[in-house]
mmCIF file of C-alpha atoms and ligand atoms in Angstrom:
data_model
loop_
_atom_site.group_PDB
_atom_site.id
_atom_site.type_symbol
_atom_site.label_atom_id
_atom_site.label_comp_id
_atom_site.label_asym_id
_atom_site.label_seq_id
_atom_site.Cartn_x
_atom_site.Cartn_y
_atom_site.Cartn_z
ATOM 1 C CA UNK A 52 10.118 151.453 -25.425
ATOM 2 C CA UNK A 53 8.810 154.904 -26.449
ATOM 3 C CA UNK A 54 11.427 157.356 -25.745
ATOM 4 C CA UNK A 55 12.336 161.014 -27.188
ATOM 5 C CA UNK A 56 15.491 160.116 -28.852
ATOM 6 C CA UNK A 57 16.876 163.479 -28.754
ATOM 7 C CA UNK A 58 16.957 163.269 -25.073
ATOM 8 C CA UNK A 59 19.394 160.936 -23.509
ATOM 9 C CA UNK A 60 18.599 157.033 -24.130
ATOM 10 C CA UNK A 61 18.549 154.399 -21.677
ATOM 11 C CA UNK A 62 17.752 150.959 -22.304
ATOM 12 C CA UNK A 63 18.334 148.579 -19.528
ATOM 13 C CA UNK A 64 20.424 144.958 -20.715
ATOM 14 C CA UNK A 65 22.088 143.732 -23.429
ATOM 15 C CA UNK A 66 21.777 145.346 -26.921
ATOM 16 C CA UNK A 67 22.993 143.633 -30.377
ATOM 17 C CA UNK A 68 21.848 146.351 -32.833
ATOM 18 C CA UNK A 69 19.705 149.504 -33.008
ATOM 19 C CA UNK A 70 18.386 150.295 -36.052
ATOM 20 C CA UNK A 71 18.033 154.339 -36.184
ATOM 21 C CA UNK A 72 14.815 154.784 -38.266
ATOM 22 C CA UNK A 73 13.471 157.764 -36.394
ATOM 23 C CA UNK A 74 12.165 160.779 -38.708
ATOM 24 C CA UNK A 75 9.794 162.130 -40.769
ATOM 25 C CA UNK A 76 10.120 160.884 -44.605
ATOM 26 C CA UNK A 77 7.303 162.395 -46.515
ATOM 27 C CA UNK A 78 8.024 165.988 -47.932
ATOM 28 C CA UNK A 79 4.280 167.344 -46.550
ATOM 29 C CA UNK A 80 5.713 165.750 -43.155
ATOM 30 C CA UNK A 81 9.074 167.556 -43.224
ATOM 31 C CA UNK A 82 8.319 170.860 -43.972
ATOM 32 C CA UNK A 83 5.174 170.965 -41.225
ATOM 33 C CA UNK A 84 7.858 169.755 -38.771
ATOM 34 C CA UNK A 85 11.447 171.471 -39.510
ATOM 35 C CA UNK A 86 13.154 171.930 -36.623
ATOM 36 C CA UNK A 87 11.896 168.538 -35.362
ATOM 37 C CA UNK A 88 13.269 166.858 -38.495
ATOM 38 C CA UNK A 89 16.694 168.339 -37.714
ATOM 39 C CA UNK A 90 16.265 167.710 -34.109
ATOM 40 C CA UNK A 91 15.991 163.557 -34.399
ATOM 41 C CA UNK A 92 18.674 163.510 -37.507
ATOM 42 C CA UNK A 93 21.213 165.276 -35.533
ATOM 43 C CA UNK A 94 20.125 165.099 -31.720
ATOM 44 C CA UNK A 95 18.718 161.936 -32.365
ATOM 45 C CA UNK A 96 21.894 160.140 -34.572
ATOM 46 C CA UNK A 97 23.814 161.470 -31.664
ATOM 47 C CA UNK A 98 22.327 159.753 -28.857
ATOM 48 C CA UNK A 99 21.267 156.547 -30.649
ATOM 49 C CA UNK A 100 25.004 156.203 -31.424
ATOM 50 C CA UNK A 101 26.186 157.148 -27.933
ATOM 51 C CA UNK A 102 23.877 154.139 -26.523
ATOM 52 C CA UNK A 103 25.202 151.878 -29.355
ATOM 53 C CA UNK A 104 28.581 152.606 -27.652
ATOM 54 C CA UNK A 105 28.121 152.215 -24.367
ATOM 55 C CA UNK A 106 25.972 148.324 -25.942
ATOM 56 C CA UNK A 107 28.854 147.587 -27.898
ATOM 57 C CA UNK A 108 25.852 147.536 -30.259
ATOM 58 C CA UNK A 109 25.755 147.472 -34.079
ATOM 59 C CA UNK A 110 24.159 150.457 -35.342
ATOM 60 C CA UNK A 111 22.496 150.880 -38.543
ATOM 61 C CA UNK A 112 21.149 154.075 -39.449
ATOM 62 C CA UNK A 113 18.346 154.873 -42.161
ATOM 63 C CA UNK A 114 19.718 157.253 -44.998
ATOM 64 C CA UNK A 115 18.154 158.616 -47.963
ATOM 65 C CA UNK A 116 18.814 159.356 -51.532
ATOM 66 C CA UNK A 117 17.930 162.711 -50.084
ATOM 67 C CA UNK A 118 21.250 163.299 -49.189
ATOM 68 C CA UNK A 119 22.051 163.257 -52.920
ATOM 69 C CA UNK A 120 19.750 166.676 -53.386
ATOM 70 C CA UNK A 121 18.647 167.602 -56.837
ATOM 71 C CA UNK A 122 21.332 165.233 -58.401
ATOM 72 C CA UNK A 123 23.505 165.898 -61.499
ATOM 73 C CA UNK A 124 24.115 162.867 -62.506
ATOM 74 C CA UNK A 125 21.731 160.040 -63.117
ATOM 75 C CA UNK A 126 21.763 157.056 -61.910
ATOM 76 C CA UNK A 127 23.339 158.105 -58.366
ATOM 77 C CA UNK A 128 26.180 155.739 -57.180
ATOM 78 C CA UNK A 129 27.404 156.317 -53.440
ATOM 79 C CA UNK A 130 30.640 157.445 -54.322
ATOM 80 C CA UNK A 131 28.493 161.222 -55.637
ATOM 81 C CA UNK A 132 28.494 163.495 -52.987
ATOM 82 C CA UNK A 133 25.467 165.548 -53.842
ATOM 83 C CA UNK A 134 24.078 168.978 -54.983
ATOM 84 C CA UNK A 135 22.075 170.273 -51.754
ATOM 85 C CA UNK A 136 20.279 173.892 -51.209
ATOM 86 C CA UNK A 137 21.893 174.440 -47.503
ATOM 87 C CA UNK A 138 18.689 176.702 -46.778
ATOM 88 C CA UNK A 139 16.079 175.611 -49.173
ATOM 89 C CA UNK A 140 12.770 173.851 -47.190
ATOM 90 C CA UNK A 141 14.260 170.473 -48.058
ATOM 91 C CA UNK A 142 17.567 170.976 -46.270
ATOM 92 C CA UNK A 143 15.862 170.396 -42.852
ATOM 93 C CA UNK A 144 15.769 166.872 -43.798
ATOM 94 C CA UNK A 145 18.775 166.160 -46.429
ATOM 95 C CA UNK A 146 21.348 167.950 -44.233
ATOM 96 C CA UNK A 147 19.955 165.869 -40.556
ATOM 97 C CA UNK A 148 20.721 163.013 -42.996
ATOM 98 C CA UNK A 149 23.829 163.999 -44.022
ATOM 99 C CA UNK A 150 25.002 165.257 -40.604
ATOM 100 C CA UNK A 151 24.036 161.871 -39.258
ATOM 101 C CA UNK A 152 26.201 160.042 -42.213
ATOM 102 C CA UNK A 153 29.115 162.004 -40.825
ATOM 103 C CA UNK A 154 28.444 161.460 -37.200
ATOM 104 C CA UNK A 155 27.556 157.568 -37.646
ATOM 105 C CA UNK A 156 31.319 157.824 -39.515
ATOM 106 C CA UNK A 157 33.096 159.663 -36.558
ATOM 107 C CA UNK A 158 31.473 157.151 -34.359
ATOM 108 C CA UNK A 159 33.017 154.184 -36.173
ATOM 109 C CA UNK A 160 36.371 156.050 -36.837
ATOM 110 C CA UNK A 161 36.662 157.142 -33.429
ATOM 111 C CA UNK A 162 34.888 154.322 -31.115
ATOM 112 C CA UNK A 163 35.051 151.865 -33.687
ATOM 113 C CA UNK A 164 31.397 151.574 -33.387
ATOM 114 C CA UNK A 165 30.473 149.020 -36.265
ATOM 115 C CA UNK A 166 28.229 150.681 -38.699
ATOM 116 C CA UNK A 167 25.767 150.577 -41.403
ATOM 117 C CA UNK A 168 24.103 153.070 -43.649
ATOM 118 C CA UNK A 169 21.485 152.377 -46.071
ATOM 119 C CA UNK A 170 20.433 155.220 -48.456
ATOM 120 C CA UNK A 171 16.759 154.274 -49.067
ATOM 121 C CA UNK A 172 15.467 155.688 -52.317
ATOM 122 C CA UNK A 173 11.792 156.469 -52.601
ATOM 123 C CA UNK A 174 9.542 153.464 -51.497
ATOM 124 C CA UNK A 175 5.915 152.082 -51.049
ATOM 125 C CA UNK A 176 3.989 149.522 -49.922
ATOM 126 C CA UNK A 177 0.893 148.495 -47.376
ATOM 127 C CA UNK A 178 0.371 150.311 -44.241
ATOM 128 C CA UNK A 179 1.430 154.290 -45.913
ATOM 129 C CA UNK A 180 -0.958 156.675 -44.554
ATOM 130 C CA UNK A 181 -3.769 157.700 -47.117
ATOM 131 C CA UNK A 182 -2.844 161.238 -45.637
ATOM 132 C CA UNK A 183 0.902 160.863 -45.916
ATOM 133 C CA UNK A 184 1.727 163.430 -49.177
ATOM 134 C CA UNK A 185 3.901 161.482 -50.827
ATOM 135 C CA UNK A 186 3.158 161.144 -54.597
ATOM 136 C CA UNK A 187 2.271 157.018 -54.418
ATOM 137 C CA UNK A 188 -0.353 157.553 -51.498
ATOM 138 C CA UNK A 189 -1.934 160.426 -52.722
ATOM 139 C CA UNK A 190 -2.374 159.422 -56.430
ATOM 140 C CA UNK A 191 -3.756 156.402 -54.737
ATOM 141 C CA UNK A 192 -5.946 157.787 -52.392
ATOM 142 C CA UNK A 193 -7.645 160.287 -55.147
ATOM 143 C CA UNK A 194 -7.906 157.504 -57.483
ATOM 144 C CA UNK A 195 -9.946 155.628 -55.148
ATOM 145 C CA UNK A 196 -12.172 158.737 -54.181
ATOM 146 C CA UNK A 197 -12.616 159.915 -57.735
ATOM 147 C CA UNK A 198 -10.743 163.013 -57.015
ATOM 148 C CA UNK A 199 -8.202 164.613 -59.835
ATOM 149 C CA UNK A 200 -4.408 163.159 -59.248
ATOM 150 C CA UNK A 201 -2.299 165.931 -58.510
ATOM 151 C CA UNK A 202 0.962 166.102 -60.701
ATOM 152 C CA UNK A 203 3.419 168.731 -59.391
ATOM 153 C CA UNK A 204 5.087 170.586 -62.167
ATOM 154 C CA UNK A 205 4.681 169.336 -65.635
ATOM 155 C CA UNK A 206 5.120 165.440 -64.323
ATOM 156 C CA UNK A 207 8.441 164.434 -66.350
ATOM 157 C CA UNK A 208 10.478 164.728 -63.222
ATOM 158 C CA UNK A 209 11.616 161.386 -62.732
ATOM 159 C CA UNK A 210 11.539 158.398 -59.474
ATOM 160 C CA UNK A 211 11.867 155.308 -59.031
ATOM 161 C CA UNK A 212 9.400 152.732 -57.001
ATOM 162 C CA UNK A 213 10.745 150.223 -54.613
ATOM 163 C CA UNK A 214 8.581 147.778 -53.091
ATOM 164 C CA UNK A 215 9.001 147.813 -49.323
ATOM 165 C CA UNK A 216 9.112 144.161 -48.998
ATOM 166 C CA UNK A 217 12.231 144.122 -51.024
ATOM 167 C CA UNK A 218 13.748 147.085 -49.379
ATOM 168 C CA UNK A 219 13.225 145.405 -45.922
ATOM 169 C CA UNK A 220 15.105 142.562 -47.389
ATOM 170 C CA UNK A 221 17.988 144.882 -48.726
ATOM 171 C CA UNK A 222 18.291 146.134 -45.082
ATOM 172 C CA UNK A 223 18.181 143.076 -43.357
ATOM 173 C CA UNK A 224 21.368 141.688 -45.627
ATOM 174 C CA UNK A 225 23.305 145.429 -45.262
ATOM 175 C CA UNK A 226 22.487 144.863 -41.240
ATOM 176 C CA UNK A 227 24.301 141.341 -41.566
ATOM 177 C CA UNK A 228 26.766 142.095 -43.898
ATOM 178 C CA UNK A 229 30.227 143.692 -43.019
ATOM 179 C CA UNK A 230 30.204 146.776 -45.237
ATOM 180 C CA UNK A 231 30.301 149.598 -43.037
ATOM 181 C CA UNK A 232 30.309 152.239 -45.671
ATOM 182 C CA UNK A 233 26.778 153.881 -47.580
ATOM 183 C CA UNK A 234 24.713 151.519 -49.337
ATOM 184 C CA UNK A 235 22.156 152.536 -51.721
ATOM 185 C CA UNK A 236 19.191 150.149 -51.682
ATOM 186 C CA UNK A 237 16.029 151.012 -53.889
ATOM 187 C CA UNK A 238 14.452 149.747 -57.459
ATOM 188 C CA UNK A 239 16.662 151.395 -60.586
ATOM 189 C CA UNK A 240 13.119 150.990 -62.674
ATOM 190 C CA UNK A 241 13.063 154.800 -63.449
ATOM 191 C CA UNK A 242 9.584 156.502 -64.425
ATOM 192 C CA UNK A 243 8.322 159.909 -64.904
ATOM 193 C CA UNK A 244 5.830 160.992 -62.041
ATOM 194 C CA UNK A 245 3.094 161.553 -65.114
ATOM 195 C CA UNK A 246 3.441 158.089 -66.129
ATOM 196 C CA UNK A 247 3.705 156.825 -62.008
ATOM 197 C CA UNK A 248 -0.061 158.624 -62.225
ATOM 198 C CA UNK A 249 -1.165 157.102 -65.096
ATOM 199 C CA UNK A 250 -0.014 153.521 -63.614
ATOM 200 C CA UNK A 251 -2.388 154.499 -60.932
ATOM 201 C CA UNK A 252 -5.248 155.263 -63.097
ATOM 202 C CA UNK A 253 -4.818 152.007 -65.698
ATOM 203 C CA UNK A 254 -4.385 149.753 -62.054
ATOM 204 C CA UNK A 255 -7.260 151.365 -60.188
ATOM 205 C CA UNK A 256 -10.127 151.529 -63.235
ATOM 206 C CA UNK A 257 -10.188 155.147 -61.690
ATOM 207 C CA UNK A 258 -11.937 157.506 -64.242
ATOM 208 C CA UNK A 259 -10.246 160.803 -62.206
ATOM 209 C CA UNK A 260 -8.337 163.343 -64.399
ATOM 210 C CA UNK A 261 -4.954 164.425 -63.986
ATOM 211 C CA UNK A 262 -4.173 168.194 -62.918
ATOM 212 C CA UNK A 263 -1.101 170.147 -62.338
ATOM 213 C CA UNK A 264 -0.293 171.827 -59.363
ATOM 214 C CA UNK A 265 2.719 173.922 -58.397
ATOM 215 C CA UNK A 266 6.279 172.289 -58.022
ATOM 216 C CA UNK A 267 7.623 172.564 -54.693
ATOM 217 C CA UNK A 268 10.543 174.409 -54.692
ATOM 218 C CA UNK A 269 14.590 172.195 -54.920
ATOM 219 C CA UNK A 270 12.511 169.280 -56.022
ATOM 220 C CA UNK A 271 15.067 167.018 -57.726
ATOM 221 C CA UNK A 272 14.492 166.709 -60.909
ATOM 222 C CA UNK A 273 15.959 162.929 -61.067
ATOM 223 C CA UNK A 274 16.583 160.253 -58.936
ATOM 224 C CA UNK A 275 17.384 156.775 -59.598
ATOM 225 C CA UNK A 276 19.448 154.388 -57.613
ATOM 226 C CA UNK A 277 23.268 152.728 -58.753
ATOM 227 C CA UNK A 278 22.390 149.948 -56.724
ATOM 228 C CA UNK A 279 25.858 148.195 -58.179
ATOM 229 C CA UNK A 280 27.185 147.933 -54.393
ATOM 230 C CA UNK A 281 24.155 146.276 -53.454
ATOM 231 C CA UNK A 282 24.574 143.773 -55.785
ATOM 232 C CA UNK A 283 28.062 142.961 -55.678
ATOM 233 C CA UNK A 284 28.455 143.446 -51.779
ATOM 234 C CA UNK A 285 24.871 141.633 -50.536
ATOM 235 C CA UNK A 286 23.476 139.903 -53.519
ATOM 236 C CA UNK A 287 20.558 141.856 -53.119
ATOM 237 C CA UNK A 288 18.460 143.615 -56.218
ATOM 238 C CA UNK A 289 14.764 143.951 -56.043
ATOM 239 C CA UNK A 290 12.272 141.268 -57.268
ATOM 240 C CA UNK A 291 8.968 142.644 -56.992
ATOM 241 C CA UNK A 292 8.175 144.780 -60.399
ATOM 242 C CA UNK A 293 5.959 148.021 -59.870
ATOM 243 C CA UNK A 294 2.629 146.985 -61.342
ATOM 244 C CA UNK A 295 2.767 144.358 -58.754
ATOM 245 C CA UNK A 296 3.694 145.947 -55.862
ATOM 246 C CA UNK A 297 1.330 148.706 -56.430
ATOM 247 C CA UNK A 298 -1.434 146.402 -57.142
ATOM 248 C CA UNK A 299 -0.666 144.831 -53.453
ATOM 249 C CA UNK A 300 -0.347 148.895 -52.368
ATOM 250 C CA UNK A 301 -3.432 149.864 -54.009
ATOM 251 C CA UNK A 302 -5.361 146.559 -52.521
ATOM 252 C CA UNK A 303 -4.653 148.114 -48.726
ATOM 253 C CA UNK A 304 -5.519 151.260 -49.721
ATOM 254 C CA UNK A 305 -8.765 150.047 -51.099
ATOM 255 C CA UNK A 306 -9.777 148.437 -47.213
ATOM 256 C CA UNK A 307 -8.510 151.290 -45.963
ATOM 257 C CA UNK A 308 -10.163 153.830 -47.569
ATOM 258 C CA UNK A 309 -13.657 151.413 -47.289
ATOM 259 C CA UNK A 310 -12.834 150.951 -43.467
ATOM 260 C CA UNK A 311 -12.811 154.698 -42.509
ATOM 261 C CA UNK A 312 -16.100 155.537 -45.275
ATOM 262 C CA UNK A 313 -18.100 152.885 -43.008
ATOM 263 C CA UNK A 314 -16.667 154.541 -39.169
ATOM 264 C CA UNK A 315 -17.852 157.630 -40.760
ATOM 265 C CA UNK A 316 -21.014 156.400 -42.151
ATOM 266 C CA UNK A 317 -21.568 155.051 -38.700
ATOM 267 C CA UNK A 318 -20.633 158.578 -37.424
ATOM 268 C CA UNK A 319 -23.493 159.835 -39.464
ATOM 269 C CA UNK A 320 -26.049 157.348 -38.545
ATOM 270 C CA UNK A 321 -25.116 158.094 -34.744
ATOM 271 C CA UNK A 322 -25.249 162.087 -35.422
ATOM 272 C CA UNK A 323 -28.834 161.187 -36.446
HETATM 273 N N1 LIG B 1526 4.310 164.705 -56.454
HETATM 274 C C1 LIG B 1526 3.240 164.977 -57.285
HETATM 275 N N2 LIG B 1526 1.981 164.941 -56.762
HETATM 276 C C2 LIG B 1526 1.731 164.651 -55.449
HETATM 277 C C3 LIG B 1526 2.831 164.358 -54.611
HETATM 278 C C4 LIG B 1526 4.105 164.412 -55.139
HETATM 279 O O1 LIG B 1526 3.411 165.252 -58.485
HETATM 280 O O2 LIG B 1526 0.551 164.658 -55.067
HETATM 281 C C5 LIG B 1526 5.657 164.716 -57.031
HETATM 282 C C6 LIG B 1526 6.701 165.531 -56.274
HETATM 283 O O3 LIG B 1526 6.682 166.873 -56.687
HETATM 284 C C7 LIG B 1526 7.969 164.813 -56.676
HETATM 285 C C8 LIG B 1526 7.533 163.370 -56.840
HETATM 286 O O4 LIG B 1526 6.125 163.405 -57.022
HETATM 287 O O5 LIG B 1526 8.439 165.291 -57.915
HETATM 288 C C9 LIG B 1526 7.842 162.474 -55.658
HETATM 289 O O6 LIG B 1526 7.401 163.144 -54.516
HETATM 290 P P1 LIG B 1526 7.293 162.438 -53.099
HETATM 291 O O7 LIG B 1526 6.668 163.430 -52.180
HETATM 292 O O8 LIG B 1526 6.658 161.123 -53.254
HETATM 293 O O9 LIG B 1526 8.774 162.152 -52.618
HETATM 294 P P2 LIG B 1526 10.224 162.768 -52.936
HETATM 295 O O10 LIG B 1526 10.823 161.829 -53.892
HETATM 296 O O11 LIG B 1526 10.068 164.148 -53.530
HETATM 297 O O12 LIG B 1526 10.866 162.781 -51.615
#
């Protein structure tokens, strides 16, 4: 069912769980669409955990290391509460996600709603948009097109790469599990975004150059996951190592990329 989730929900029968998933994720995304970023993290957490309510549903809601801001500590275990700009162009996103933390907690406190929270730290995988901004899809992308890879700043800011298939597994064991408190799921493999580029260029055989560009502004400087609760609470830490999954990631991006050349070679031909 495709509903505004800001709006009031209603879903007809039973309901075991609603997973709240609903938002914008890449940067690019975020900042083009503020207010509606803040409108489905608040709004949207709000509603999705009224209808839980009324379901008697489980309710798990997607987090984000964002919520941790531009951290000062490194790795980042749940118990760290965060260093967030309040009015920087990231906030629109980190504080919907942390409002929603607090309001998925009030729910469960108050209703006794039983809840889940995953902080997902930065992943990839098949089926990202070649257009979506984030770092892994557009080093990709320009790889593939022979186009310069675009570092942002001087590169030695740090992530780390989680494939999705073993974040989807992460979430799937939080959604059965009984821990109702913030989970952290994501790869602790920690690299620099200069060398995430140059993984690009060794796996693609892409001859592009790497250029700087700008650093957008409160972009954290660190982030790698404490994934010790993960571990200890749902057995779960990642298998799939980064060369790998970025091979598979890289492989999609490849059909992808040939897919929409030939629609617009065709859109040539028929232009003719
Ligand atoms: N980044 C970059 N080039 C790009 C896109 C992103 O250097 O073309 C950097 C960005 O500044 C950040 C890191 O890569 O330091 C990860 O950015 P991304 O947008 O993937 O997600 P974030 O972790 O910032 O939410």
């Amino acid at each position: 069912v495709k509903q505004d989730v800001t709006n009031y929900i209603h879903l007809s029968g039973p309901l075991d769980a609603l997973l709240h998933f609903a938002s914008p994720a890449s940067p690019v995304d975020y900042a083009n669409h503020p207010i509606a970023t803040m409108k489905v993290g608040s709004m949207g957490t709000h509603k999705a955990l009224g209808l839980a309510k009324d379901k008697g549903a489980k309710f798990l809601l997607a987090s984000t290391s964002e919520i941790y801001g531009d951290p000062e500590i490194n790795p980042q275990p749940e118990g760290y509460w965060g260093h967030v700009n309040t009015i920087g162009p990231r906030s629109v996103y980190d504080e919907a996600k942390r409002f929603a933390e607090a309001m998925t907690m009030a729910y469960h406190r108050t209703h006794g709603v039983p809840v889940r929270i995953v902080r997902i730290f930065n992943t990839y995988g098949e089926r990202m948009r070649t257009e979506d901004g984030r770092a892994v899809p557009n080093f990709i992308t320009q790889a593939l097109k022979g186009e310069p890879l675009t570092v942002y700043g001087d590169g030695s800011q740090t992530r780390s790469l989680c494939y999705v298939k073993d974040l989807v597994n992460g979430i799937a064991r939080l959604l059965h599990s009984s821990v109702a408190t913030p989970v952290n799921i994501g790869n602790p493999h920690e690299l620099t975004i200069q060398q995430i580029a140059e993984l690009v260029l060794r796996l693609t055989g892409s001859k592009s150059e790497i250029v700087r560009r700008p650093l957008p502004v409160d972009d954290p400087r660190q982030r790698r996951p404490d994934i010790g609760v993960a571990s200890k609470e749902l057995g779960w830490t990642p298998h799939v190592a980064v060369e790998e999954g970025l091979r598979k990631t890289i492989d999609y991006f490849r059909q992808e990329l040939e897919g929409s050349q030939s629609v617009n070679q065709l859109g040539a031909l028929a232009g003719m």
